């Protein structure tokens, strides 16, 4: 009933607002954006009309067309990563088309000119009061990214523990349930309905234009699960001409140096292929892609076999009225390696676990509608249905044949953006969710629903200062448990000290409601017995950050921030008085620290480098100890050398030794040698050649991951990947 009422209300509101769009006097501009030095077209440049919410991007030839602009004296702002931002003035009438040629100057340091996620609208990075990192599609390609988390592990302040993401100490490891970081695709949540976990494999890297990583609590705009941050995937834009890309790759793991670790005489290999086709036919744009992934695994029973498929369509009724549709599917079969037999057999699991496996089928379908009602008013409506089904063959006392779960998560989001004046932006919206989980022997049959309303006001106080304030109310109900009601405010301020210096400050409240898995799990495995806890309370937080961005010259860009997150009622698994494991609200905690980022570009961009260092002090106040599974020091270095058609990339990451773990698992003898852990020092090398200048539509690459074969654990009794050598070839048609 809640879903139906929300959808009916949204449709009626869209129909009403559509009637307001008649009668406005408008004109049209078109043009081309080129590099001022090379005279080549610039693809993907952002064009925004100042004083309105209208905008577009350049196509494959660098051209753009923007209709329906209010007449009079107007200005557009043009920006592109790697180029100096430019503002162009012109006079517009309804009887002529203004034709513009825009020449952008290259800059040595690549900054992110426009961010979408921080305030639910496109805006300049200079206005954003939060720390935001951007992973571009080129970064993803350069690192041979098979799943997105492979690329995110090089983002400053981010660490990955067995596919569970941790931003600035917000998360330790919660055994695959209850993510404190919210994953979005084009602003829509992508968490499973039962465990509320991120399934990285369900997102094909080919469908990504860029990824925005917002650090700090995002619940004031995005609700539950954004307590530790937000990751928003911006989908790949449509090509204006037919474009096909096919990628093949194959790899091999090198053997360990210790004979006792060698469990197979066969080479452990990986391989796969992916394809992408993009085109626009008249008003219809579409992307379609798929992939096949195979991996023998460097550990025994750590194999995987995976199929992915996806498509995205958009139909433009006009430049200001667009309907889109998306679909994605993932089918996967993998081994289930829990932990090693012992340190002398680090690549083998216990004998009773060597045949454990998991099968899963996940798919989602969604649609959206966008319309510029007037030059000042923009609405968007998005909805998505995400179905996740998995089953394993791990016997329990509940079922000797194993466990399984099917979850269905539906979300609908209506958003309105209103520009009251050149210096005043207002955003508001409504969200409805419905969750249905069926599990034969782990969670039971559970239903939940929720709703939210949010609003945000953004004001340019002066030419140098920018203020944003927002608030969100959330309501969530799960089965017969007490409803969760939460109000989350946020505040942000940026101040431009000089042309190249911006100070920022932000504060916000976060929360996360317990997932179905945390409340209702009843199972056993790996020597543990887990039982339900229906008295769980939501996690809550306050986050505060102060930072400064400084461009010293066109060759050096820096960002420095200090942050503190206060945390209440953190949910963690722990042993109860009954001797079983339950999820409890066990922790009052805080994380504090600082982060420094330096980007360099030397010798006319022959050498580019990025260095990021994060210091964390994650404190469990109740126990007066360091929070579990959080490294205190994180260092990332990425360098790239460009020599005509040849490119060399080198990545290095260091994570300090984990200080606190689940010692009970070792003391009780459940995990042998589980307390063995060391700091992380890992280097990757990437070599690639683009043969286009020789008339060949081909890019060949060599990737060596864990170049120096450094041995470390990425979780208790789990040896991280060995050296992995991969050869790849990409054909562009």
XYZ file of C-alpha atoms in Angstrom, residues 50-570:
521
model
C 24.663 29.866 -15.138
C 21.533 30.881 -13.282
C 19.645 27.770 -14.398
C 19.740 24.027 -13.879
C 20.279 23.430 -17.615
C 23.362 21.645 -18.902
C 24.796 19.088 -21.295
C 28.065 17.446 -22.375
C 29.961 17.406 -25.657
C 29.681 14.402 -27.946
C 32.391 12.318 -29.609
C 33.162 15.169 -32.058
C 33.222 17.801 -29.311
C 29.880 19.277 -30.384
C 26.999 20.283 -28.142
C 23.450 21.548 -28.598
C 21.388 23.135 -25.854
C 17.822 24.272 -26.551
C 15.160 25.902 -24.417
C 17.469 28.410 -22.706
C 15.709 31.541 -21.360
C 16.404 34.488 -23.665
C 18.509 37.515 -22.703
C 22.102 37.981 -21.624
C 23.443 34.586 -20.586
C 26.641 32.882 -19.463
C 27.763 29.281 -19.760
C 30.547 27.597 -17.824
C 32.652 24.993 -19.620
C 34.822 22.515 -17.734
C 36.693 19.298 -18.318
C 39.144 17.238 -16.283
C 42.672 18.329 -17.249
C 41.576 21.738 -18.613
C 41.160 25.240 -17.226
C 37.533 26.157 -16.568
C 36.083 28.861 -18.843
C 33.037 31.166 -18.706
C 31.507 32.412 -21.964
C 28.997 35.297 -22.246
C 26.468 35.813 -25.046
C 23.114 37.383 -25.880
C 20.286 35.018 -26.781
C 17.031 35.599 -28.652
C 14.289 33.199 -29.675
C 14.793 33.854 -33.412
C 18.429 32.820 -33.861
C 20.791 30.035 -32.854
C 24.007 31.165 -31.165
C 27.044 29.266 -32.478
C 30.102 29.128 -30.199
C 33.657 27.865 -30.609
C 35.220 27.230 -27.215
C 38.940 26.660 -26.794
C 40.084 25.171 -23.486
C 43.646 25.409 -22.173
C 45.276 22.309 -20.725
C 46.405 22.320 -17.109
C 48.995 19.973 -15.681
C 47.023 18.919 -12.608
C 43.798 17.008 -13.129
C 41.095 18.059 -10.666
C 37.459 16.992 -10.612
C 35.477 20.005 -11.916
C 31.969 18.731 -11.212
C 30.619 16.452 -8.487
C 27.090 15.004 -8.373
C 26.888 12.982 -5.156
C 27.779 15.435 -2.384
C 24.592 17.529 -2.672
C 22.408 15.468 -5.060
C 23.118 17.799 -7.976
C 25.958 18.682 -10.312
C 28.261 21.335 -8.875
C 31.831 22.526 -8.929
C 34.279 20.809 -6.601
C 35.093 24.245 -5.180
C 31.571 24.413 -3.713
C 31.629 20.954 -2.103
C 32.180 21.089 1.696
C 33.130 17.383 1.967
C 36.122 15.282 0.993
C 35.380 13.644 -2.354
C 37.617 11.361 -4.415
C 36.885 10.505 -8.033
C 37.873 7.304 -9.842
C 37.689 7.866 -13.604
C 37.008 5.253 -16.247
C 40.628 5.593 -17.388
C 41.890 4.724 -13.894
C 39.649 1.662 -13.916
C 40.994 0.509 -17.290
C 44.641 1.160 -16.413
C 44.434 -1.184 -13.402
C 42.749 -4.125 -15.114
C 39.730 -3.817 -12.866
C 37.598 -6.966 -12.892
C 35.379 -5.841 -10.003
C 35.039 -2.260 -8.803
C 36.586 -2.841 -5.376
C 39.880 -3.577 -7.169
C 40.024 0.104 -8.180
C 38.681 1.566 -4.920
C 41.516 0.106 -2.835
C 43.746 2.915 -4.177
C 41.457 5.738 -3.016
C 42.974 7.697 -0.078
C 41.315 6.778 3.213
C 39.759 3.581 1.816
C 40.644 0.001 2.713
C 39.025 -3.246 1.555
C 38.721 -6.317 3.799
C 37.469 -9.342 1.846
C 35.274 -7.122 -0.362
C 33.941 -5.122 2.605
C 34.765 -1.435 2.219
C 36.010 0.793 5.013
C 36.139 4.584 4.591
C 38.181 6.388 7.251
C 37.640 3.697 9.863
C 33.845 3.607 9.623
C 33.814 -0.180 9.222
C 35.974 -3.021 10.446
C 34.708 -6.378 9.262
C 31.163 -7.605 9.869
C 31.264 -10.925 8.003
C 29.454 -9.692 4.914
C 26.423 -8.049 6.533
C 25.382 -4.491 7.293
C 27.508 -2.217 5.102
C 28.117 1.238 6.603
C 28.960 2.574 3.147
C 26.095 3.069 0.704
C 26.596 2.049 -2.930
C 24.565 3.967 -5.497
C 24.227 3.627 -9.257
C 23.074 6.953 -10.677
C 21.827 7.881 -7.207
C 19.840 4.671 -6.540
C 20.834 2.306 -3.652
C 22.322 -1.062 -4.651
C 22.422 -3.119 -1.440
C 20.994 -6.614 -1.056
C 17.718 -6.861 0.829
C 18.767 -9.584 3.286
C 22.352 -8.761 4.308
C 22.467 -5.125 3.082
C 25.880 -5.856 1.653
C 27.580 -4.561 -1.500
C 27.928 -7.125 -4.297
C 30.794 -5.647 -6.304
C 30.551 -8.364 -8.957
C 27.113 -7.107 -10.000
C 28.620 -3.885 -11.386
C 30.517 -4.287 -14.650
C 33.473 -1.849 -14.909
C 32.543 -1.283 -18.575
C 29.336 0.493 -17.577
C 31.134 3.113 -15.456
C 32.026 6.654 -16.522
C 33.348 7.611 -13.106
C 32.930 6.783 -9.425
C 32.509 9.438 -6.738
C 33.580 8.506 -3.203
C 32.116 10.835 -0.562
C 33.816 10.488 2.815
C 31.837 11.099 5.980
C 28.221 10.586 7.027
C 25.772 10.983 4.132
C 22.524 10.051 5.896
C 21.140 13.608 5.700
C 20.669 13.100 1.953
C 20.858 9.326 1.432
C 19.494 7.784 4.631
C 20.420 4.492 6.289
C 23.679 2.740 5.362
C 25.357 6.055 4.435
C 26.740 6.356 7.970
C 30.339 5.868 6.810
C 30.184 7.392 3.343
C 28.670 7.119 -0.117
C 29.959 5.576 -3.350
C 28.047 6.733 -6.416
C 28.616 5.157 -9.830
C 27.968 7.568 -12.696
C 26.862 5.429 -15.674
C 28.659 5.553 -18.999
C 27.232 8.167 -21.363
C 25.977 7.183 -24.801
C 28.168 7.424 -27.871
C 26.865 9.593 -30.714
C 28.153 7.058 -33.271
C 28.333 3.246 -33.139
C 31.171 2.192 -30.854
C 32.159 -1.338 -29.879
C 34.856 -2.371 -27.431
C 35.956 -5.979 -26.844
C 38.465 -6.967 -24.185
C 40.225 -10.316 -23.702
C 42.566 -11.178 -20.863
C 44.385 -14.106 -19.326
C 46.536 -14.394 -16.234
C 48.510 -16.723 -14.016
C 49.396 -16.754 -10.317
C 53.044 -17.410 -9.544
C 53.794 -20.277 -7.168
C 54.563 -19.537 -3.496
C 58.170 -19.861 -2.346
C 57.290 -22.143 0.577
C 56.895 -25.795 -0.416
C 54.362 -26.463 2.338
C 52.055 -23.871 0.757
C 52.032 -25.604 -2.641
C 48.833 -27.603 -2.901
C 48.538 -28.117 -6.670
C 50.877 -29.053 -9.514
C 48.621 -27.274 -11.998
C 49.059 -23.639 -12.965
C 46.473 -21.424 -11.279
C 45.055 -19.242 -14.018
C 42.461 -16.557 -14.611
C 40.817 -15.266 -17.751
C 37.799 -13.770 -19.367
C 36.362 -11.346 -21.851
C 33.992 -8.392 -21.919
C 32.236 -6.411 -24.601
C 30.491 -3.065 -24.855
C 28.421 -1.537 -27.646
C 27.229 2.059 -27.472
C 25.228 4.110 -29.949
C 22.611 6.776 -30.407
C 19.910 6.494 -33.078
C 17.946 9.730 -33.392
C 16.531 10.283 -29.907
C 17.362 6.816 -28.538
C 20.692 6.184 -26.841
C 21.734 2.757 -25.642
C 24.637 0.875 -24.068
C 24.780 -2.903 -23.891
C 27.515 -5.087 -22.473
C 28.442 -8.420 -20.991
C 31.362 -10.349 -19.575
C 32.622 -13.801 -18.657
C 35.062 -14.267 -15.767
C 36.936 -17.444 -14.809
C 39.455 -17.829 -12.008
C 41.023 -21.050 -10.703
C 41.976 -19.286 -7.485
C 45.393 -19.275 -5.860
C 43.851 -20.939 -2.790
C 42.230 -24.353 -2.748
C 38.468 -24.090 -3.259
C 38.671 -20.377 -4.071
C 37.580 -20.668 -7.706
C 34.891 -18.619 -9.412
C 32.844 -18.718 -12.613
C 30.782 -15.668 -13.470
C 28.525 -14.241 -16.198
C 27.482 -10.580 -16.312
C 25.073 -8.771 -18.606
C 23.680 -5.244 -18.589
C 21.974 -2.625 -20.707
C 20.981 0.998 -20.365
C 18.559 2.888 -22.629
C 17.463 6.522 -22.759
C 14.889 8.193 -24.988
C 14.815 11.973 -25.356
C 11.345 13.346 -26.058
C 13.144 16.705 -26.096
C 16.505 17.945 -24.769
C 14.713 18.523 -21.447
C 12.493 15.466 -21.141
C 14.180 12.068 -20.914
C 13.061 8.560 -19.968
C 15.667 5.896 -19.194
C 15.676 2.160 -18.515
C 18.373 -0.111 -17.107
C 18.828 -3.825 -16.522
C 21.655 -5.897 -15.063
C 22.167 -9.579 -14.286
C 24.863 -11.587 -12.501
C 25.176 -15.381 -12.332
C 28.029 -16.729 -10.223
C 29.363 -20.028 -8.909
C 32.317 -19.918 -6.537
C 34.182 -21.868 -3.914
C 33.867 -20.821 -0.293
C 37.285 -20.530 1.360
C 36.744 -19.462 4.999
C 40.216 -19.653 6.538
C 43.399 -21.651 6.263
C 44.097 -25.086 7.686
C 47.070 -23.583 9.543
C 49.942 -21.246 8.679
C 51.995 -24.127 7.241
C 49.123 -24.838 4.844
C 48.113 -21.231 4.243
C 46.490 -21.879 0.862
C 44.346 -24.828 2.002
C 41.218 -24.813 4.133
C 40.210 -27.425 6.674
C 39.322 -30.794 5.062
C 35.625 -30.464 5.926
C 35.437 -27.127 4.049
C 37.166 -28.015 0.768
C 33.924 -28.746 -1.094
C 31.928 -25.746 0.166
C 30.494 -23.583 -2.607
C 27.976 -20.812 -3.226
C 25.686 -20.247 -6.211
C 23.957 -16.938 -6.798
C 21.713 -15.206 -9.311
C 21.140 -11.477 -8.956
C 19.387 -9.045 -11.251
C 17.942 -5.586 -11.171
C 15.651 -3.541 -13.382
C 15.043 0.172 -13.111
C 13.593 3.195 -14.859
C 13.809 6.945 -14.573
C 12.229 10.157 -15.805
C 13.848 13.598 -15.956
C 12.346 16.890 -17.018
C 13.266 20.553 -16.950
C 9.934 22.158 -16.095
C 11.238 25.718 -16.418
C 14.718 27.183 -16.599
C 14.760 27.121 -12.775
C 12.910 23.907 -11.983
C 14.055 20.323 -12.583
C 12.416 17.068 -11.485
C 13.579 13.483 -11.606
C 11.903 10.222 -10.704
C 13.811 6.933 -10.343
C 12.764 3.461 -9.339
C 14.643 0.177 -9.091
C 13.895 -3.456 -8.270
C 16.836 -5.587 -7.072
C 16.432 -9.354 -6.676
C 19.149 -11.440 -5.047
C 19.116 -15.223 -4.690
C 21.933 -17.339 -3.286
C 22.368 -20.823 -1.881
C 25.284 -22.820 -0.519
C 25.951 -26.485 0.231
C 27.369 -25.936 3.723
C 25.527 -28.284 6.120
C 24.109 -26.920 9.370
C 21.933 -28.319 12.125
C 19.023 -26.486 10.465
C 19.572 -28.146 7.079
C 22.232 -30.653 6.060
C 21.826 -29.532 2.435
C 22.940 -25.976 3.153
C 21.415 -22.521 3.391
C 19.927 -19.988 1.015
C 18.051 -16.735 0.747
C 16.001 -14.761 -1.759
C 15.550 -11.031 -1.250
C 13.662 -8.359 -3.177
C 14.420 -4.699 -2.590
C 12.370 -1.977 -4.289
C 13.047 1.757 -4.099
C 11.367 4.811 -5.634
C 12.879 8.308 -5.460
C 11.288 11.605 -6.497
C 13.550 14.668 -6.440
C 12.957 18.351 -7.228
C 15.737 20.890 -7.832
C 14.817 24.573 -7.802
C 17.160 27.467 -8.511
C 15.598 30.467 -6.788
C 18.344 32.795 -8.028
C 21.925 32.771 -9.266
C 23.076 32.359 -5.657
C 20.339 30.126 -4.240
C 19.673 26.402 -4.897
C 16.997 24.302 -3.211
C 16.668 20.497 -3.373
C 13.929 18.333 -1.904
C 12.611 14.841 -2.387
C 10.622 11.808 -1.272
C 11.761 8.184 -1.081
C 9.876 4.939 -0.517
C 11.325 1.438 -0.019
C 9.993 -2.094 0.310
C 11.977 -5.190 1.293
C 10.916 -8.845 1.101
C 13.214 -11.665 2.277
C 12.569 -15.411 2.109
C 15.122 -17.765 3.629
C 14.357 -21.392 4.292
C 16.736 -21.836 7.208
C 18.741 -18.685 7.972
C 16.595 -15.519 8.225
C 13.039 -16.816 7.871
C 10.428 -14.890 5.869
C 10.702 -11.170 6.626
C 9.187 -7.982 5.277
C 10.031 -4.353 5.813
C 9.220 -0.953 4.393
C 10.223 2.638 4.835
C 9.973 6.202 3.638
C 11.895 9.436 3.832
C 11.637 13.120 3.033
C 14.641 15.384 2.670
C 15.439 19.006 1.879
C 18.588 21.012 1.322
C 19.200 24.729 0.868
C 22.387 26.071 -0.731
C 23.270 29.761 -0.744
C 26.174 31.782 -2.100
C 26.534 34.177 0.822
C 29.115 36.157 -1.125
C 31.440 35.641 -4.083
C 33.814 33.821 -1.725
C 31.542 31.851 0.602
C 29.052 29.060 -0.005
C 26.654 27.676 2.619
C 24.599 24.475 2.504
C 22.118 23.181 5.076
C 20.016 20.058 4.874
C 17.794 17.726 6.843
C 16.210 14.321 6.290
C 13.547 12.366 8.151
C 13.566 8.559 7.829
C 10.976 6.000 8.881
C 11.681 2.248 8.719
C 9.658 -0.737 9.865
C 10.901 -4.341 9.929
C 8.457 -7.127 10.770
C 6.925 -6.634 14.233
C 9.921 -4.765 15.623
C 9.551 -1.158 16.833
C 9.668 1.355 13.985
C 12.836 3.362 13.483
C 12.409 7.144 13.257
C 15.439 9.319 12.641
C 16.117 12.973 11.807
C 19.525 13.706 10.299
C 20.702 17.287 9.768
C 23.803 18.458 7.883
C 25.754 21.677 7.501
C 28.486 22.714 5.096
C 30.509 25.837 4.385
C 33.203 26.641 1.832
C 35.224 29.857 1.719
C 37.602 30.911 -1.039
C 40.625 32.598 0.516
C 42.260 33.221 -2.850
C 41.812 32.140 -6.446
C 43.532 28.802 -5.793
C 42.724 28.277 -2.104
C 39.436 26.994 -0.668
C 38.635 26.175 2.958
C 35.751 23.833 3.760
C 33.890 22.676 6.845
C 31.076 20.168 7.222
C 29.093 18.469 9.965
C 26.407 15.839 9.645
C 24.528 13.141 11.452
C 24.442 9.551 10.248
C 22.507 6.422 11.105
C 22.074 2.828 9.983
C 19.100 0.622 10.776
C 19.882 -3.067 11.453
C 19.659 -5.378 8.459
C 17.491 -8.493 8.296
C 20.622 -10.629 8.634
C 21.828 -8.873 11.785
C 18.459 -9.216 13.506
C 17.321 -12.681 12.415
C 20.353 -14.809 11.450
C 20.228 -18.336 12.840
C 22.963 -20.565 11.441
C 26.330 -22.150 12.041
C 29.515 -22.540 10.077
C 33.253 -22.614 10.467
C 32.907 -23.621 14.122
C 30.570 -20.726 14.989
C 26.911 -20.811 16.020
C 25.029 -17.559 15.321
C 21.632 -16.759 16.834
C 19.096 -13.877 16.356
C 18.843 -10.666 18.377
C 15.545 -8.819 17.953
C 16.519 -5.999 20.342
C 19.080 -4.330 18.082
C 19.006 -0.526 17.906
C 20.089 1.636 14.957
C 23.684 2.800 14.766
C 24.148 6.578 15.037
C 26.980 8.981 14.333
C 28.088 12.596 14.076
C 30.853 13.506 11.667
C 32.899 16.706 11.492
C 35.499 17.719 8.926
C 37.640 20.782 8.237
C 39.766 20.903 5.103
C 41.672 23.059 2.648
C 42.279 22.686 -1.095
C 45.291 24.452 -2.531
C 46.657 24.664 -6.059
C 50.199 25.991 -5.751
C 50.769 26.056 -9.495
C 49.545 24.236 -12.553
C 51.868 21.410 -11.485
C 50.930 20.890 -7.810
C 47.519 20.348 -6.210
C 47.034 19.547 -2.519
C 44.146 18.682 -0.244
C 44.400 18.441 3.552
C 41.594 17.593 5.972
C 41.082 16.833 9.650
C 38.069 14.752 10.672
C 36.324 13.201 13.660
C 33.417 10.742 13.733
C 31.505 10.068 16.953
C 29.746 6.684 16.904
C 27.022 5.193 19.101
C 25.521 1.691 19.253
C 27.788 0.161 16.621
